Amino acid sequence: MAALFLVFWVLLAICAPLLGLNPDRVDLTAILAPPGTFSLLGNDDLGRPVLDRLLSGARTSLLVGFGVVAVSASFGTLVGACSGFVGGWLDLVVARILDLFMAFPGILLAIALAGVMGPGIDNVIFALVVVGWVGYARLARAQVLALVHRDHVTAARALGRSGWAILLRHLIPLTIAPLMVEATFAISGVVIAEAGLSFLGLGVQPPDASWGNMVRDGVSYLLVAPHLVVAPGLAILFVVLSVNLLGDALRDRLDVRSRHA
């Protein structure tokens, strides 16, 4: 069920430009209109259709979620794997940098970076990548340190394989499974972080739609038009819950010990 919902989310986000949506269409006669036949999820404080803005926001959350995870995972895995493989002073420096990042709350650092660079989806992605690569680096480093003295790595060295060849062909592929689980859980975290930054006014800016700024705009009308907050809030809830359930299932499937228990 979680996988089906995520597929539905991805398809809606990808196909949103083809659906003829009008998320920025202002209709002064439909201000704060409740859900009904002509507008399934009602209209906001400017008369814009909430459903159209919700689907447009799904595209934003998909772009930020997968974009941040892809860049963070690639960069973090490469840094952590190189650190664990080379060892010595390089590993010591990388380990201290990782400890420094881990000692500072990631969301606060992202807020600070977004505030300094200014609002916008590009800056949000950059800020979340800066704080997101650390987890992948720590995990990749730990995995490589456990694998670097294995027999197949020693044999590759004896055959004259270069360091990059050993790293890319014999070490990193063996770290993919735990990194995939980490990336799956990270998507939900990025979706929440993007919504939080947009809620604070540091993310996607009007008139562009984001689930975070939809919640922010609807808070002022919570008592008279709760659908402005309920619709994007439920969208965030279901996406994050589905991603976490999928991550749990993927972790159980890739865990050899749990399968043979």
PDB file of C-alpha atoms in Angstrom:
ATOM      1  CA  MET A   1       0.000   0.000   0.000  1.00  0.00           C
ATOM      2  CA  ALA A   2       2.823   2.404   0.884  1.00  0.00           C
ATOM      3  CA  ALA A   3       4.585   1.666  -2.400  1.00  0.00           C
ATOM      4  CA  LEU A   4       1.377   2.258  -4.369  1.00  0.00           C
ATOM      5  CA  PHE A   5       0.832   5.613  -2.695  1.00  0.00           C
ATOM      6  CA  LEU A   6       4.414   6.662  -3.428  1.00  0.00           C
ATOM      7  CA  VAL A   7       4.043   5.631  -7.066  1.00  0.00           C
ATOM      8  CA  PHE A   8       0.824   7.649  -7.201  1.00  0.00           C
ATOM      9  CA  TRP A   9       2.639  10.662  -5.696  1.00  0.00           C
ATOM     10  CA  VAL A  10       5.494  10.404  -8.174  1.00  0.00           C
ATOM     11  CA  LEU A  11       3.150  10.031 -11.154  1.00  0.00           C
ATOM     12  CA  LEU A  12       1.043  13.010 -10.084  1.00  0.00           C
ATOM     13  CA  ALA A  13       4.155  15.123  -9.605  1.00  0.00           C
ATOM     14  CA  ILE A  14       5.597  14.152 -12.991  1.00  0.00           C
ATOM     15  CA  CYS A  15       2.308  14.527 -14.863  1.00  0.00           C
ATOM     16  CA  ALA A  16       1.235  17.753 -13.113  1.00  0.00           C
ATOM     17  CA  PRO A  17       2.255  19.987 -16.069  1.00  0.00           C
ATOM     18  CA  LEU A  18       0.113  17.839 -18.378  1.00  0.00           C
ATOM     19  CA  LEU A  19      -3.057  18.096 -16.275  1.00  0.00           C
ATOM     20  CA  GLY A  20      -3.877  21.672 -17.226  1.00  0.00           C
ATOM     21  CA  LEU A  21      -3.623  22.918 -13.664  1.00  0.00           C
ATOM     22  CA  ASN A  22      -4.168  26.552 -12.736  1.00  0.00           C
ATOM     23  CA  PRO A  23      -2.593  26.854  -9.271  1.00  0.00           C
ATOM     24  CA  ASP A  24      -2.193  30.647  -9.586  1.00  0.00           C
ATOM     25  CA  ARG A  25      -5.673  31.437 -10.945  1.00  0.00           C
ATOM     26  CA  VAL A  26      -7.310  34.024  -8.687  1.00  0.00           C
ATOM     27  CA  ASP A  27     -11.099  33.895  -8.324  1.00  0.00           C
ATOM     28  CA  LEU A  28     -12.368  36.614  -6.001  1.00  0.00           C
ATOM     29  CA  THR A  29     -15.839  35.069  -5.987  1.00  0.00           C
ATOM     30  CA  ALA A  30     -14.491  31.835  -4.464  1.00  0.00           C
ATOM     31  CA  ILE A  31     -12.357  33.189  -1.628  1.00  0.00           C
ATOM     32  CA  LEU A  32     -12.158  30.611   1.204  1.00  0.00           C
ATOM     33  CA  ALA A  33     -14.770  28.484  -0.561  1.00  0.00           C
ATOM     34  CA  PRO A  34     -15.154  25.072   1.123  1.00  0.00           C
ATOM     35  CA  PRO A  35     -14.667  21.800  -0.749  1.00  0.00           C
ATOM     36  CA  GLY A  36     -17.479  21.171  -3.164  1.00  0.00           C
ATOM     37  CA  THR A  37     -18.443  19.959  -6.602  1.00  0.00           C
ATOM     38  CA  PHE A  38     -16.678  22.700  -8.545  1.00  0.00           C
ATOM     39  CA  SER A  39     -13.564  22.655  -6.354  1.00  0.00           C
ATOM     40  CA  LEU A  40     -12.886  19.306  -4.734  1.00  0.00           C
ATOM     41  CA  LEU A  41     -10.611  20.705  -2.027  1.00  0.00           C
ATOM     42  CA  GLY A  42     -11.975  24.235  -1.903  1.00  0.00           C
ATOM     43  CA  ASN A  43     -10.212  27.525  -2.550  1.00  0.00           C
ATOM     44  CA  ASP A  44      -7.691  29.559  -0.588  1.00  0.00           C
ATOM     45  CA  ASP A  45      -7.678  33.166   0.611  1.00  0.00           C
ATOM     46  CA  LEU A  46      -7.149  34.425  -2.953  1.00  0.00           C
ATOM     47  CA  GLY A  47      -9.692  32.077  -4.501  1.00  0.00           C
ATOM     48  CA  ARG A  48      -7.036  29.782  -5.947  1.00  0.00           C
ATOM     49  CA  PRO A  49      -7.976  26.088  -6.223  1.00  0.00           C
ATOM     50  CA  VAL A  50      -6.398  24.139  -3.363  1.00  0.00           C
ATOM     51  CA  LEU A  51      -6.308  20.880  -5.365  1.00  0.00           C
ATOM     52  CA  ASP A  52      -4.297  22.465  -8.175  1.00  0.00           C
ATOM     53  CA  ARG A  53      -1.874  23.997  -5.700  1.00  0.00           C
ATOM     54  CA  LEU A  54      -1.608  20.695  -3.839  1.00  0.00           C
ATOM     55  CA  LEU A  55      -0.613  18.866  -7.025  1.00  0.00           C
ATOM     56  CA  SER A  56       1.827  21.630  -7.923  1.00  0.00           C
ATOM     57  CA  GLY A  57       3.293  21.367  -4.421  1.00  0.00           C
ATOM     58  CA  ALA A  58       3.694  17.616  -4.917  1.00  0.00           C
ATOM     59  CA  ARG A  59       6.007  18.367  -7.826  1.00  0.00           C
ATOM     60  CA  THR A  60       8.043  20.700  -5.622  1.00  0.00           C
ATOM     61  CA  SER A  61       8.364  18.148  -2.816  1.00  0.00           C
ATOM     62  CA  LEU A  62       9.344  15.432  -5.298  1.00  0.00           C
ATOM     63  CA  LEU A  63      12.006  17.604  -6.918  1.00  0.00           C
ATOM     64  CA  VAL A  64      13.507  18.664  -3.604  1.00  0.00           C
ATOM     65  CA  GLY A  65      13.216  15.228  -1.967  1.00  0.00           C
ATOM     66  CA  PHE A  66      14.826  13.155  -4.684  1.00  0.00           C
ATOM     67  CA  GLY A  67      17.236  15.892  -5.758  1.00  0.00           C
ATOM     68  CA  VAL A  68      18.645  16.403  -2.285  1.00  0.00           C
ATOM     69  CA  VAL A  69      18.887  12.672  -1.571  1.00  0.00           C
ATOM     70  CA  ALA A  70      20.573  11.915  -4.909  1.00  0.00           C
ATOM     71  CA  VAL A  71      23.245  14.607  -4.504  1.00  0.00           C
ATOM     72  CA  SER A  72      23.764  14.003  -0.777  1.00  0.00           C
ATOM     73  CA  ALA A  73      24.030  10.232  -1.176  1.00  0.00           C
ATOM     74  CA  SER A  74      26.484  10.464  -4.084  1.00  0.00           C
ATOM     75  CA  PHE A  75      28.765  13.012  -2.429  1.00  0.00           C
ATOM     76  CA  GLY A  76      28.559  11.526   1.069  1.00  0.00           C
ATOM     77  CA  THR A  77      29.186   7.977  -0.118  1.00  0.00           C
ATOM     78  CA  LEU A  78      32.243   9.017  -2.133  1.00  0.00           C
ATOM     79  CA  VAL A  79      33.717  11.039   0.749  1.00  0.00           C
ATOM     80  CA  GLY A  80      33.075   8.353   3.369  1.00  0.00           C
ATOM     81  CA  ALA A  81      34.307   5.506   1.200  1.00  0.00           C
ATOM     82  CA  CYS A  82      37.510   7.346   0.267  1.00  0.00           C
ATOM     83  CA  SER A  83      38.116   8.219   3.912  1.00  0.00           C
ATOM     84  CA  GLY A  84      37.708   4.637   5.099  1.00  0.00           C
ATOM     85  CA  PHE A  85      39.776   3.201   2.267  1.00  0.00           C
ATOM     86  CA  VAL A  86      42.725   5.609   2.430  1.00  0.00           C
ATOM     87  CA  GLY A  87      42.827   5.859   6.224  1.00  0.00           C
ATOM     88  CA  GLY A  88      45.605   7.748   7.981  1.00  0.00           C
ATOM     89  CA  TRP A  89      45.447  11.523   8.343  1.00  0.00           C
ATOM     90  CA  LEU A  90      42.739  11.846   5.695  1.00  0.00           C
ATOM     91  CA  ASP A  91      40.411   9.561   7.637  1.00  0.00           C
ATOM     92  CA  LEU A  92      41.177  11.473  10.829  1.00  0.00           C
ATOM     93  CA  VAL A  93      40.347  14.835   9.240  1.00  0.00           C
ATOM     94  CA  VAL A  94      37.135  13.525   7.649  1.00  0.00           C
ATOM     95  CA  ALA A  95      36.060  11.912  10.921  1.00  0.00           C
ATOM     96  CA  ARG A  96      36.530  15.219  12.788  1.00  0.00           C
ATOM     97  CA  ILE A  97      34.557  17.095  10.125  1.00  0.00           C
ATOM     98  CA  LEU A  98      31.733  14.570  10.412  1.00  0.00           C
ATOM     99  CA  ASP A  99      31.765  14.901  14.201  1.00  0.00           C
ATOM    100  CA  LEU A 100      31.563  18.685  13.843  1.00  0.00           C
ATOM    101  CA  PHE A 101      28.534  18.467  11.562  1.00  0.00           C
ATOM    102  CA  MET A 102      26.858  15.907  13.807  1.00  0.00           C
ATOM    103  CA  ALA A 103      27.348  18.125  16.860  1.00  0.00           C
ATOM    104  CA  PHE A 104      25.274  20.903  15.266  1.00  0.00           C
ATOM    105  CA  PRO A 105      21.516  20.386  14.651  1.00  0.00           C
ATOM    106  CA  GLY A 106      21.082  19.883  10.924  1.00  0.00           C
ATOM    107  CA  ILE A 107      17.792  21.736  10.575  1.00  0.00           C
ATOM    108  CA  LEU A 108      19.227  24.810  12.329  1.00  0.00           C
ATOM    109  CA  LEU A 109      22.188  24.814   9.965  1.00  0.00           C
ATOM    110  CA  ALA A 110      19.824  24.492   6.996  1.00  0.00           C
ATOM    111  CA  ILE A 111      17.741  27.423   8.295  1.00  0.00           C
ATOM    112  CA  ALA A 112      20.893  29.503   8.751  1.00  0.00           C
ATOM    113  CA  LEU A 113      22.161  28.721   5.249  1.00  0.00           C
ATOM    114  CA  ALA A 114      18.770  29.373   3.652  1.00  0.00           C
ATOM    115  CA  GLY A 115      18.529  32.647   5.568  1.00  0.00           C
ATOM    116  CA  VAL A 116      21.983  33.789   4.443  1.00  0.00           C
ATOM    117  CA  MET A 117      21.579  32.773   0.790  1.00  0.00           C
ATOM    118  CA  GLY A 118      17.992  33.947   0.539  1.00  0.00           C
ATOM    119  CA  PRO A 119      14.742  32.118  -0.195  1.00  0.00           C
ATOM    120  CA  GLY A 120      14.264  29.954  -3.262  1.00  0.00           C
ATOM    121  CA  ILE A 121      14.116  26.299  -4.208  1.00  0.00           C
ATOM    122  CA  ASP A 122      17.745  26.207  -5.429  1.00  0.00           C
ATOM    123  CA  ASN A 123      19.012  27.556  -2.118  1.00  0.00           C
ATOM    124  CA  VAL A 124      16.804  25.111  -0.205  1.00  0.00           C
ATOM    125  CA  ILE A 125      18.284  22.185  -2.120  1.00  0.00           C
ATOM    126  CA  PHE A 126      21.825  23.447  -1.514  1.00  0.00           C
ATOM    127  CA  ALA A 127      21.196  24.009   2.214  1.00  0.00           C
ATOM    128  CA  LEU A 128      19.693  20.541   2.671  1.00  0.00           C
ATOM    129  CA  VAL A 129      22.544  18.907   0.725  1.00  0.00           C
ATOM    130  CA  VAL A 130      25.099  20.626   2.973  1.00  0.00           C
ATOM    131  CA  VAL A 131      23.526  19.044   6.058  1.00  0.00           C
ATOM    132  CA  GLY A 132      22.381  15.808   4.408  1.00  0.00           C
ATOM    133  CA  TRP A 133      25.611  14.276   3.111  1.00  0.00           C
ATOM    134  CA  VAL A 134      26.995  13.607   6.592  1.00  0.00           C
ATOM    135  CA  GLY A 135      24.845  10.557   7.341  1.00  0.00           C
ATOM    136  CA  TYR A 136      25.827   8.832   4.116  1.00  0.00           C
ATOM    137  CA  ALA A 137      29.504   9.630   4.682  1.00  0.00           C
ATOM    138  CA  ARG A 138      29.476   8.153   8.192  1.00  0.00           C
ATOM    139  CA  LEU A 139      27.675   5.026   7.029  1.00  0.00           C
ATOM    140  CA  ALA A 140      29.888   4.515   3.964  1.00  0.00           C
ATOM    141  CA  ARG A 141      33.037   5.072   6.034  1.00  0.00           C
ATOM    142  CA  ALA A 142      31.956   2.517   8.638  1.00  0.00           C
ATOM    143  CA  GLN A 143      31.081  -0.039   5.962  1.00  0.00           C
ATOM    144  CA  VAL A 144      34.369   0.410   4.093  1.00  0.00           C
ATOM    145  CA  LEU A 145      36.418   0.166   7.305  1.00  0.00           C
ATOM    146  CA  ALA A 146      34.737  -3.193   7.947  1.00  0.00           C
ATOM    147  CA  LEU A 147      35.390  -4.412   4.390  1.00  0.00           C
ATOM    148  CA  VAL A 148      38.817  -3.018   3.532  1.00  0.00           C
ATOM    149  CA  HIS A 149      40.723  -5.950   5.042  1.00  0.00           C
ATOM    150  CA  ARG A 150      38.572  -8.654   3.450  1.00  0.00           C
ATOM    151  CA  ASP A 151      40.257 -11.320   1.333  1.00  0.00           C
ATOM    152  CA  HIS A 152      38.823 -10.107  -1.982  1.00  0.00           C
ATOM    153  CA  VAL A 153      40.226  -6.612  -1.376  1.00  0.00           C
ATOM    154  CA  THR A 154      43.649  -8.063  -0.474  1.00  0.00           C
ATOM    155  CA  ALA A 155      43.556 -10.202  -3.612  1.00  0.00           C
ATOM    156  CA  ALA A 156      42.669  -7.181  -5.762  1.00  0.00           C
ATOM    157  CA  ARG A 157      45.620  -5.292  -4.325  1.00  0.00           C
ATOM    158  CA  ALA A 158      47.915  -8.245  -4.981  1.00  0.00           C
ATOM    159  CA  LEU A 159      46.766  -8.289  -8.617  1.00  0.00           C
ATOM    160  CA  GLY A 160      47.789  -4.659  -8.987  1.00  0.00           C
ATOM    161  CA  ARG A 161      44.352  -3.084  -9.065  1.00  0.00           C
ATOM    162  CA  SER A 162      44.332   0.669  -8.607  1.00  0.00           C
ATOM    163  CA  GLY A 163      42.800   2.233  -5.548  1.00  0.00           C
ATOM    164  CA  TRP A 164      39.893   3.679  -7.519  1.00  0.00           C
ATOM    165  CA  ALA A 165      39.166   0.313  -9.124  1.00  0.00           C
ATOM    166  CA  ILE A 166      39.112  -1.410  -5.739  1.00  0.00           C
ATOM    167  CA  LEU A 167      36.922   1.307  -4.294  1.00  0.00           C
ATOM    168  CA  LEU A 168      34.411   1.421  -7.148  1.00  0.00           C
ATOM    169  CA  ARG A 169      34.260  -2.288  -7.985  1.00  0.00           C
ATOM    170  CA  HIS A 170      34.945  -4.118  -4.722  1.00  0.00           C
ATOM    171  CA  LEU A 171      33.922  -1.842  -1.848  1.00  0.00           C
ATOM    172  CA  ILE A 172      31.205   0.656  -2.730  1.00  0.00           C
ATOM    173  CA  PRO A 173      28.902  -1.986  -4.305  1.00  0.00           C
ATOM    174  CA  LEU A 174      28.897  -3.840  -0.968  1.00  0.00           C
ATOM    175  CA  THR A 175      27.709  -0.703   0.839  1.00  0.00           C
ATOM    176  CA  ILE A 176      24.728  -0.107  -1.448  1.00  0.00           C
ATOM    177  CA  ALA A 177      22.158  -2.019   0.629  1.00  0.00           C
ATOM    178  CA  PRO A 178      22.459  -0.009   3.881  1.00  0.00           C
ATOM    179  CA  LEU A 179      22.853   3.211   1.906  1.00  0.00           C
ATOM    180  CA  MET A 180      19.609   2.494   0.043  1.00  0.00           C
ATOM    181  CA  VAL A 181      17.792   2.124   3.356  1.00  0.00           C
ATOM    182  CA  GLU A 182      19.363   5.345   4.609  1.00  0.00           C
ATOM    183  CA  ALA A 183      18.330   7.174   1.429  1.00  0.00           C
ATOM    184  CA  THR A 184      14.753   5.919   1.676  1.00  0.00           C
ATOM    185  CA  PHE A 185      14.315   7.280   5.188  1.00  0.00           C
ATOM    186  CA  ALA A 186      16.092  10.486   4.169  1.00  0.00           C
ATOM    187  CA  ILE A 187      13.436  11.290   1.556  1.00  0.00           C
ATOM    188  CA  SER A 188      10.795  11.708   4.257  1.00  0.00           C
ATOM    189  CA  GLY A 189      13.149  13.888   6.281  1.00  0.00           C
ATOM    190  CA  VAL A 190      13.848  16.120   3.287  1.00  0.00           C
ATOM    191  CA  VAL A 191      10.128  16.489   2.496  1.00  0.00           C
ATOM    192  CA  ILE A 192       9.491  17.631   6.071  1.00  0.00           C
ATOM    193  CA  ALA A 193      12.542  19.927   6.039  1.00  0.00           C
ATOM    194  CA  GLU A 194      11.479  21.575   2.765  1.00  0.00           C
ATOM    195  CA  ALA A 195       7.954  22.066   4.099  1.00  0.00           C
ATOM    196  CA  GLY A 196       9.388  23.542   7.302  1.00  0.00           C
ATOM    197  CA  LEU A 197      11.666  25.980   5.462  1.00  0.00           C
ATOM    198  CA  SER A 198       8.811  27.047   3.179  1.00  0.00           C
ATOM    199  CA  PHE A 199       6.571  27.485   6.223  1.00  0.00           C
ATOM    200  CA  LEU A 200       9.183  29.842   7.684  1.00  0.00           C
ATOM    201  CA  GLY A 201       9.353  31.790   4.423  1.00  0.00           C
ATOM    202  CA  LEU A 202      12.853  30.543   3.562  1.00  0.00           C
ATOM    203  CA  GLY A 203      11.859  28.036   0.902  1.00  0.00           C
ATOM    204  CA  VAL A 204       9.614  28.182  -2.146  1.00  0.00           C
ATOM    205  CA  GLN A 205       8.210  31.678  -2.585  1.00  0.00           C
ATOM    206  CA  PRO A 206       4.725  32.751  -3.715  1.00  0.00           C
ATOM    207  CA  PRO A 207       3.091  32.414  -6.101  1.00  0.00           C
ATOM    208  CA  ASP A 208       4.812  29.037  -6.535  1.00  0.00           C
ATOM    209  CA  ALA A 209       3.086  26.336  -4.527  1.00  0.00           C
ATOM    210  CA  SER A 210       4.675  24.282  -1.789  1.00  0.00           C
ATOM    211  CA  TRP A 211       2.986  22.229   0.891  1.00  0.00           C
ATOM    212  CA  GLY A 212       4.860  24.235   3.502  1.00  0.00           C
ATOM    213  CA  ASN A 213       3.771  27.670   2.325  1.00  0.00           C
ATOM    214  CA  MET A 214       0.226  26.361   1.807  1.00  0.00           C
ATOM    215  CA  VAL A 215       0.129  25.449   5.501  1.00  0.00           C
ATOM    216  CA  ARG A 216       1.622  28.832   6.419  1.00  0.00           C
ATOM    217  CA  ASP A 217      -0.951  30.731   4.369  1.00  0.00           C
ATOM    218  CA  GLY A 218      -3.808  28.669   5.794  1.00  0.00           C
ATOM    219  CA  VAL A 219      -2.909  29.040   9.477  1.00  0.00           C
ATOM    220  CA  SER A 220      -4.504  32.482   9.627  1.00  0.00           C
ATOM    221  CA  TYR A 221      -7.828  31.030   8.456  1.00  0.00           C
ATOM    222  CA  LEU A 222      -7.708  27.799  10.423  1.00  0.00           C
ATOM    223  CA  LEU A 223     -11.015  28.385  12.237  1.00  0.00           C
ATOM    224  CA  VAL A 224     -13.024  29.499   9.191  1.00  0.00           C
ATOM    225  CA  ALA A 225     -11.343  27.458   6.438  1.00  0.00           C
ATOM    226  CA  PRO A 226      -9.549  24.446   7.965  1.00  0.00           C
ATOM    227  CA  HIS A 227      -9.256  22.781   4.544  1.00  0.00           C
ATOM    228  CA  LEU A 228      -6.402  25.166   3.712  1.00  0.00           C
ATOM    229  CA  VAL A 229      -4.255  23.446   6.349  1.00  0.00           C
ATOM    230  CA  VAL A 230      -5.784  19.969   6.381  1.00  0.00           C
ATOM    231  CA  ALA A 231      -5.160  19.234   2.678  1.00  0.00           C
ATOM    232  CA  PRO A 232      -1.385  19.928   2.571  1.00  0.00           C
ATOM    233  CA  GLY A 233      -0.978  18.580   6.113  1.00  0.00           C
ATOM    234  CA  LEU A 234      -2.498  15.242   5.147  1.00  0.00           C
ATOM    235  CA  ALA A 235      -0.394  15.164   1.976  1.00  0.00           C
ATOM    236  CA  ILE A 236       2.791  15.572   4.024  1.00  0.00           C
ATOM    237  CA  LEU A 237       1.569  12.972   6.535  1.00  0.00           C
ATOM    238  CA  PHE A 238       0.762  10.310   3.947  1.00  0.00           C
ATOM    239  CA  VAL A 239       3.962  10.835   1.941  1.00  0.00           C
ATOM    240  CA  VAL A 240       6.210  10.700   5.009  1.00  0.00           C
ATOM    241  CA  LEU A 241       4.344   7.706   6.466  1.00  0.00           C
ATOM    242  CA  SER A 242       4.501   5.825   3.161  1.00  0.00           C
ATOM    243  CA  VAL A 243       8.223   6.499   2.743  1.00  0.00           C
ATOM    244  CA  ASN A 244       8.949   5.330   6.289  1.00  0.00           C
ATOM    245  CA  LEU A 245       6.901   2.159   5.832  1.00  0.00           C
ATOM    246  CA  LEU A 246       8.708   1.461   2.570  1.00  0.00           C
ATOM    247  CA  GLY A 247      12.032   2.042   4.318  1.00  0.00           C
ATOM    248  CA  ASP A 248      11.115  -0.420   7.061  1.00  0.00           C
ATOM    249  CA  ALA A 249      10.116  -3.025   4.479  1.00  0.00           C
ATOM    250  CA  LEU A 250      13.304  -2.472   2.483  1.00  0.00           C
ATOM    251  CA  ARG A 251      15.455  -2.753   5.617  1.00  0.00           C
ATOM    252  CA  ASP A 252      13.787  -6.011   6.628  1.00  0.00           C
ATOM    253  CA  ARG A 253      14.189  -7.416   3.132  1.00  0.00           C
ATOM    254  CA  LEU A 254      17.887  -6.539   2.903  1.00  0.00           C
ATOM    255  CA  ASP A 255      18.686  -7.706   6.430  1.00  0.00           C
ATOM    256  CA  VAL A 256      19.961 -11.253   6.025  1.00  0.00           C
ATOM    257  CA  ARG A 257      19.826 -11.968   9.762  1.00  0.00           C
ATOM    258  CA  SER A 258      16.149 -11.067  10.074  1.00  0.00           C
ATOM    259  CA  ARG A 259      15.241 -13.169   7.054  1.00  0.00           C
ATOM    260  CA  HIS A 260      16.916 -16.277   8.490  1.00  0.00           C
ATOM    261  CA  ALA A 261      15.774 -15.710  12.071  1.00  0.00           C
TER     262      ALA A 261
END
